[in-house]
Coordinates of N, CA and C in Angstrom, one line a residue:
M1 N -23.4 187.4 262.1 CA -23.8 188.7 260.8 C -24.0 189.9 261.5
R2 N -24.6 190.1 262.7 CA -25.8 190.6 263.4 C -25.3 191.9 263.7
Q3 N -23.8 192.2 264.1 CA -22.8 193.3 264.5 C -23.1 194.2 262.8
L4 N -23.1 193.6 262.2 CA -22.3 194.5 260.7 C -24.0 194.9 260.1
A5 N -24.8 194.1 260.2 CA -26.6 193.8 259.9 C -26.6 195.4 260.1
L6 N -26.8 194.9 261.8 CA -27.5 196.4 262.5 C -26.7 198.0 261.7
I7 N -25.4 197.5 261.7 CA -23.8 198.8 261.4 C -24.7 199.2 260.3
L8 N -25.4 198.0 258.9 CA -25.8 199.3 257.5 C -26.9 199.0 257.5
R9 N -28.4 198.5 258.9 CA -29.1 199.5 258.9 C -29.3 200.6 259.6
D10 N -28.5 200.8 260.2 CA -28.1 202.6 260.9 C -27.8 203.6 259.4
R11 N -26.9 202.7 258.7 CA -26.4 203.9 257.6 C -26.6 203.4 256.1
R12 N -28.0 202.9 256.2 CA -29.3 202.4 255.2 C -29.0 203.6 253.9
D13 N -29.2 204.9 254.6 CA -29.1 206.0 253.2 C -27.9 205.6 252.5
E14 N -26.4 205.9 253.1 CA -25.2 205.8 252.9 C -24.7 205.0 252.0
L15 N -25.5 203.5 252.5 CA -24.4 202.5 251.6 C -25.6 202.7 250.4
H16 N -26.7 203.2 250.4 CA -27.5 203.6 249.2 C -27.1 204.7 247.9
A17 N -26.6 205.5 248.8 CA -26.0 206.8 247.9 C -24.9 205.8 247.6
S18 N -23.9 205.0 248.0 CA -22.8 204.6 247.9 C -22.5 204.3 246.5
W19 N -23.9 202.9 246.5 CA -24.5 201.9 245.5 C -24.3 203.0 244.2
I20 N -25.3 203.5 244.1 CA -25.8 204.7 243.1 C -24.8 204.9 242.5
A21 N -23.7 205.3 243.0 CA -21.9 206.5 242.6 C -20.9 205.5 241.8
L22 N -21.5 204.1 242.8 CA -21.0 202.2 242.2 C -21.0 202.4 241.0
L23 N -22.9 202.4 240.7 CA -23.3 202.4 239.3 C -22.9 202.5 238.3
K24 N -22.9 203.9 238.6 CA -21.9 204.7 237.2 C -21.0 203.8 236.8
G25 N -21.3 204.0 235.6 CA -20.5 203.3 234.2 C -20.3 201.9 234.3
T26 N -21.0 201.3 235.2 CA -21.3 199.6 235.4 C -21.8 199.2 235.1
V27 N -23.3 199.8 235.0 CA -24.6 199.2 233.8 C -25.5 199.9 233.1
G28 N -26.7 199.6 232.7 CA -26.5 200.6 231.4 C -27.6 202.1 232.0
A29 N -27.3 203.0 231.4 CA -28.7 204.2 232.1 C -29.6 202.9 232.4
E30 N -30.6 203.0 231.4 CA -32.3 202.6 232.0 C -31.7 202.1 232.5
Y31 N -31.2 200.7 233.5 CA -30.9 199.9 234.5 C -30.6 200.4 235.8
L32 N -29.7 201.5 235.2 CA -29.2 202.5 236.5 C -30.4 203.6 236.9
D33 N -31.0 204.3 236.0 CA -32.6 205.1 236.1 C -33.8 204.5 237.3
L34 N -33.8 203.4 237.0 CA -34.1 202.0 237.5 C -34.0 201.7 239.0
L35 N -32.6 201.5 239.0 CA -31.6 201.3 240.7 C -32.2 202.4 241.2
A36 N -32.1 204.2 240.9 CA -31.7 205.4 241.4 C -33.3 205.8 242.4
S37 N -34.0 205.1 241.0 CA -35.6 205.5 241.8 C -35.7 204.7 243.3
A38 N -37.2 205.2 243.9 CA -37.7 204.2 244.7 C -37.7 202.5 244.6
L39 N -37.2 202.5 244.1 CA -37.3 200.9 243.6 C -35.8 200.6 244.2
G40 N -34.7 200.7 243.8 CA -33.0 200.6 244.5 C -33.6 201.0 246.0
V41 N -34.4 202.2 245.8 CA -34.1 202.7 247.5 C -35.0 201.5 248.7
R42 N -35.8 200.6 247.5 CA -36.6 199.1 248.4 C -35.6 197.9 248.8
L43 N -34.9 198.0 247.4 CA -33.7 197.0 247.4 C -32.9 196.8 248.4
V44 N -32.6 197.7 248.5 CA -31.2 198.0 249.8 C -31.8 198.1 250.7
R45 N -33.3 198.3 251.3 CA -33.5 198.1 252.1 C -34.5 196.7 252.8
R46 N -34.3 195.7 251.9 CA -34.8 194.5 252.4 C -33.5 193.5 252.2
I47 N -32.5 194.1 251.6 CA -31.3 193.4 251.7 C -30.5 193.5 253.1
V48 N -30.7 195.0 253.6 CA -30.6 194.7 254.6 C -31.2 194.5 255.6
D49 N -32.5 194.2 255.5 CA -33.4 194.1 256.2 C -33.4 192.5 256.4
D50 N -33.2 192.3 255.3 CA -33.3 191.1 256.0 C -31.7 190.1 256.1
M51 N -30.7 190.8 255.9 CA -29.4 190.7 256.9 C -29.8 190.5 258.3
V52 N -30.7 191.5 258.6 CA -31.0 191.7 260.0 C -31.5 191.0 260.8
T53 N -32.4 190.6 259.7 CA -33.9 189.3 260.4 C -33.4 188.1 261.0
L54 N -32.2 187.6 259.5 CA -31.6 186.3 258.8 C -30.8 186.5 260.6
S55 N -29.7 187.5 260.9 CA -28.9 187.8 262.4 C -29.0 187.4 263.4
Q56 N -30.3 187.6 263.9 CA -31.7 187.4 264.6 C -32.6 186.4 264.8
A57 N -32.3 185.8 263.6 CA -32.9 184.5 264.2 C -32.7 183.5 264.7
E58 N -33.6 182.9 265.7 CA -33.3 181.1 266.1 C -32.9 180.1 265.1
A59 N -32.8 179.4 265.2 CA -31.4 178.3 263.9 C -32.3 177.8 262.5
Y60 N -33.9 177.6 264.3 CA -34.9 176.5 263.6 C -35.6 177.7 262.7
E61 N -35.4 178.9 262.8 CA -36.2 180.0 261.6 C -35.7 179.7 260.1
V62 N -34.0 179.6 259.7 CA -33.9 180.8 259.5 C -34.5 179.5 257.5
P63 N -34.4 178.3 257.6 CA -34.6 177.3 257.0 C -35.7 178.9 255.8
G64 N -36.7 178.5 257.5 CA -38.2 179.5 256.1 C -37.4 180.8 255.7
I65 N -37.1 181.8 255.9 CA -36.9 183.0 256.3 C -35.5 183.2 254.8
I66 N -34.5 182.0 255.0 CA -34.3 181.9 253.4 C -35.4 181.5 252.3
R67 N -35.6 180.4 252.7 CA -36.7 180.4 251.7 C -37.6 181.5 250.6
R68 N -37.9 182.5 251.2 CA -38.5 183.6 251.0 C -37.6 184.4 250.7
I69 N -36.4 185.3 251.3 CA -35.3 185.8 250.6 C -35.3 185.2 249.1
E70 N -35.1 183.9 248.7 CA -34.5 183.3 247.7 C -35.9 183.7 246.9
K71 N -37.2 183.1 247.0 CA -39.0 183.7 246.3 C -39.1 184.8 246.1
E72 N -38.1 186.0 247.2 CA -39.0 187.7 246.6 C -37.8 188.1 245.4
T73 N -36.0 187.3 245.4 CA -35.4 187.9 244.9 C -35.1 187.2 243.1
A74 N -36.2 185.4 243.6 CA -35.6 185.2 241.8 C -37.3 186.1 241.3
S75 N -38.4 186.2 242.4 CA -39.2 187.1 241.3 C -38.7 188.1 240.8
D76 N -38.0 188.9 241.4 CA -38.1 190.5 241.5 C -36.8 189.9 240.3
A77 N -36.0 189.5 240.3 CA -35.4 189.2 239.3 C -35.7 188.9 238.0
A78 N -37.4 188.5 238.1 CA -37.2 187.6 236.8 C -38.2 188.4 235.7
R79 N -39.1 188.9 237.2 CA -39.4 191.0 236.3 C -38.8 191.7 236.2
R80 N -37.3 191.9 235.9 CA -36.6 192.5 235.5 C -35.7 192.0 234.3
G81 N -35.7 190.3 234.1 CA -35.1 189.5 233.2 C -36.2 189.6 232.2
A82 N -37.7 190.1 232.8 CA -39.2 189.9 232.0 C -39.5 191.6 231.3
L83 N -38.6 192.1 231.7 CA -39.0 193.3 231.2 C -37.4 193.7 230.2
G84 N -36.7 193.2 229.6 CA -36.1 193.3 229.1 C -34.7 193.4 229.6
F85 N -34.2 193.5 231.1 CA -32.8 194.4 231.4 C -31.5 192.5 231.1
E86 N -30.8 193.3 231.1 CA -29.9 192.6 229.8 C -29.2 191.4 231.8
L87 N -29.2 190.5 231.4 CA -28.4 189.6 232.8 C -27.1 190.3 233.0
M88 N -26.3 191.0 232.1 CA -25.3 191.8 232.8 C -25.2 192.8 234.4
D89 N -25.9 193.7 233.2 CA -26.5 194.8 235.1 C -27.3 194.2 236.1
V90 N -28.1 193.4 235.9 CA -28.6 192.7 236.9 C -27.7 192.2 237.8
V91 N -26.8 191.3 237.6 CA -25.9 190.5 238.8 C -24.7 192.0 239.2
A92 N -24.1 192.8 238.3 CA -23.2 193.6 238.3 C -24.1 194.6 239.8
G93 N -25.2 194.5 239.1 CA -25.9 195.7 240.7 C -26.2 194.9 241.5
L94 N -26.3 194.2 241.5 CA -26.4 192.9 243.0 C -24.0 193.4 243.6
Q95 N -23.4 193.1 242.6 CA -22.7 192.3 243.2 C -21.6 193.9 243.5
Q96 N -22.5 195.3 243.2 CA -22.4 196.4 243.9 C -22.3 196.9 244.8
V97 N -23.4 195.9 245.3 CA -24.5 196.3 246.6 C -23.0 196.1 247.6
R98 N -21.9 194.6 247.4 CA -21.4 194.3 248.5 C -21.1 195.4 247.6
A99 N -20.1 196.1 246.7 CA -19.2 197.2 247.5 C -19.6 198.4 248.0
A100 N -20.7 198.3 247.9 CA -20.6 199.4 248.7 C -20.8 199.0 249.6
I101 N -21.5 197.9 250.7 CA -21.8 197.3 251.9 C -19.8 197.8 252.4
W102 N -18.9 197.3 251.3 CA -17.6 197.3 252.3 C -17.0 198.7 252.1
K103 N -16.9 199.5 251.0 CA -17.9 201.4 251.5 C -17.6 202.0 253.0
V104 N -19.3 201.6 252.7 CA -19.6 202.2 254.3 C -20.2 201.3 255.0
L105 N -19.1 200.0 255.3 CA -17.8 199.2 256.9 C -16.4 200.4 256.7
I106 N -15.9 201.0 255.5 CA -14.9 200.9 255.7 C -15.2 202.5 256.1
D107 N -16.2 203.5 256.2 CA -16.7 203.9 256.7 C -16.9 204.4 258.6
A108 N -17.3 202.7 257.8 CA -17.5 202.9 260.4 C -16.1 202.6 261.0
L109 N -15.6 202.0 260.6 CA -14.2 201.9 261.0 C -13.4 202.7 260.4
V110 N -13.6 203.9 260.3 CA -12.6 204.8 260.2 C -13.5 205.8 261.7
V111 N -14.1 205.6 261.8 CA -15.2 206.6 263.4 C -15.3 205.2 264.4
G112 N -14.7 204.2 264.4 CA -14.6 203.6 265.4 C -15.9 202.9 265.6
D113 N -17.0 202.1 264.5 CA -17.6 201.7 265.0 C -18.6 200.3 264.5
L114 N -17.5 199.5 264.2 CA -17.1 198.1 263.7 C -16.0 197.7 264.9
P115 N -16.4 196.1 265.4 CA -16.1 195.6 266.6 C -15.0 194.8 266.3
S116 N -14.1 193.9 266.7 CA -12.5 193.9 266.5 C -13.1 193.6 265.7
F117 N -11.5 193.3 265.0 CA -11.3 192.6 263.7 C -11.5 191.1 263.9
G118 N -11.8 190.2 264.6 CA -11.7 188.9 264.5 C -13.1 188.9 264.2
E119 N -14.1 189.5 264.9 CA -15.2 189.6 264.4 C -16.0 190.3 263.5
T120 N -15.4 190.9 263.0 CA -15.8 191.3 261.6 C -15.0 191.0 260.5
M121 N -14.2 190.3 260.7 CA -13.5 188.9 259.3 C -14.5 187.9 260.0
D122 N -14.9 187.6 261.4 CA -16.3 186.7 260.7 C -17.5 186.7 260.7
E123 N -18.3 187.4 260.8 CA -19.2 188.6 259.9 C -19.0 189.0 258.5
M124 N -18.3 189.3 258.3 CA -18.0 190.0 256.9 C -18.2 188.2 256.0
Q125 N -17.5 186.8 256.5 CA -17.1 186.6 255.6 C -19.2 185.4 255.4
Q126 N -19.5 185.6 256.5 CA -21.5 184.9 256.6 C -22.3 186.4 255.5
L127 N -21.5 187.2 256.1 CA -22.5 188.7 255.2 C -21.8 188.1 253.0
D128 N -21.2 187.3 253.4 CA -20.3 187.6 251.6 C -20.8 186.0 251.5
G129 N -21.4 185.3 252.5 CA -22.0 184.5 251.8 C -23.4 184.2 252.2
F130 N -23.9 185.2 252.2 CA -25.5 185.7 251.9 C -25.2 186.5 250.6
M131 N -25.2 187.6 250.4 CA -24.5 187.9 248.7 C -24.4 187.0 247.7
D132 N -23.3 186.0 248.3 CA -23.6 184.7 247.0 C -24.3 184.5 246.8
L133 N -25.4 184.2 247.8 CA -26.6 182.9 247.8 C -27.7 184.2 247.1
L134 N -27.7 185.3 247.1 CA -28.3 186.6 246.3 C -28.2 186.4 244.7
V135 N -26.7 186.5 244.9 CA -26.5 186.7 243.7 C -27.1 184.9 242.8
R136 N -26.7 184.4 243.5 CA -27.2 182.6 242.6 C -28.5 183.1 242.5
V137 N -29.3 183.0 243.3 CA -30.9 183.3 243.3 C -31.5 184.5 241.6
E138 N -30.6 185.1 241.9 CA -31.1 185.7 241.0 C -30.5 185.5 239.5
V139 N -29.7 185.4 239.5 CA -29.1 184.7 238.4 C -30.3 183.5 237.7
R140 N -30.9 182.6 238.6 CA -31.1 182.1 238.5 C -32.7 181.5 238.1
G141 N -33.2 183.3 239.3 CA -34.4 184.0 239.2 C -34.6 184.9 237.7
F142 N -33.3 185.5 237.0 CA -33.7 185.6 236.0 C -33.7 185.7 234.5
L143 N -33.1 183.9 234.9 CA -32.8 183.7 233.4 C -34.8 183.0 233.5
E144 N -35.5 182.7 234.3 CA -36.9 181.8 234.5 C -37.5 183.3 234.2
G145 N -37.6 184.3 234.2 CA -38.4 185.1 233.9 C -37.8 185.4 232.3
R146 N -37.3 184.9 231.7 CA -36.2 185.5 230.5 C -37.1 183.7 229.5
A147 N -37.2 183.2 230.2 CA -37.7 181.8 230.0 C -39.3 181.8 229.3
R148 N -40.2 182.6 230.5 CA -41.5 182.9 230.1 C -41.5 183.0 228.9
P149 N -42.2 182.7 228.1 CA -43.6 183.5 227.0 C -44.0 184.5 227.4
S150 N -44.1 186.1 227.2 CA -44.6 187.7 227.8 C -46.0 187.3 226.6
A151 N -46.9 187.9 227.3 CA -48.1 187.9 226.2 C -47.9 188.4 224.8
D152 N -46.7 189.0 224.7 CA -47.0 190.1 223.7 C -46.0 189.0 222.1
D153 N -45.4 187.6 222.8 CA -44.8 186.3 221.8 C -46.2 186.2 220.9
D154 N -45.6 185.8 219.7 CA -46.7 185.4 218.4 C -46.7 183.8 219.0
W155 N -48.1 183.3 218.8 CA -48.7 181.9 218.9 C -48.7 181.7 218.0

């Protein structure tokens, strides 16, 4: 996913703007406000930076990078679960990143910035696999965050 990751890195602002537009009507107003803030910008930046890091990593580095990504993603999702956000909003938010990626890549296609069709499809399969991993980890982290007792719980 090397070339697509670099294209997305160069179009991060467009990716975030597309993502926020896609989120309207998909997630709750409070969650949309959170993602439209600097937190959402950091989330998109981290996803793209992780794609770039993975795409440039040597094979022996990949397992460690994946573990770090899983840990950070699960931890962030656990915090959102503990804050009371809905699982559907959290998952829809991440799935809309995927939709925004497609939108940005279609724009890149129009201006001729995509690699050949075969390369693009191969890299898109890798990118989709990465996004699937993030969704699974985010759901697990969210549920773990909801399961943890908070300081407000009565004992």
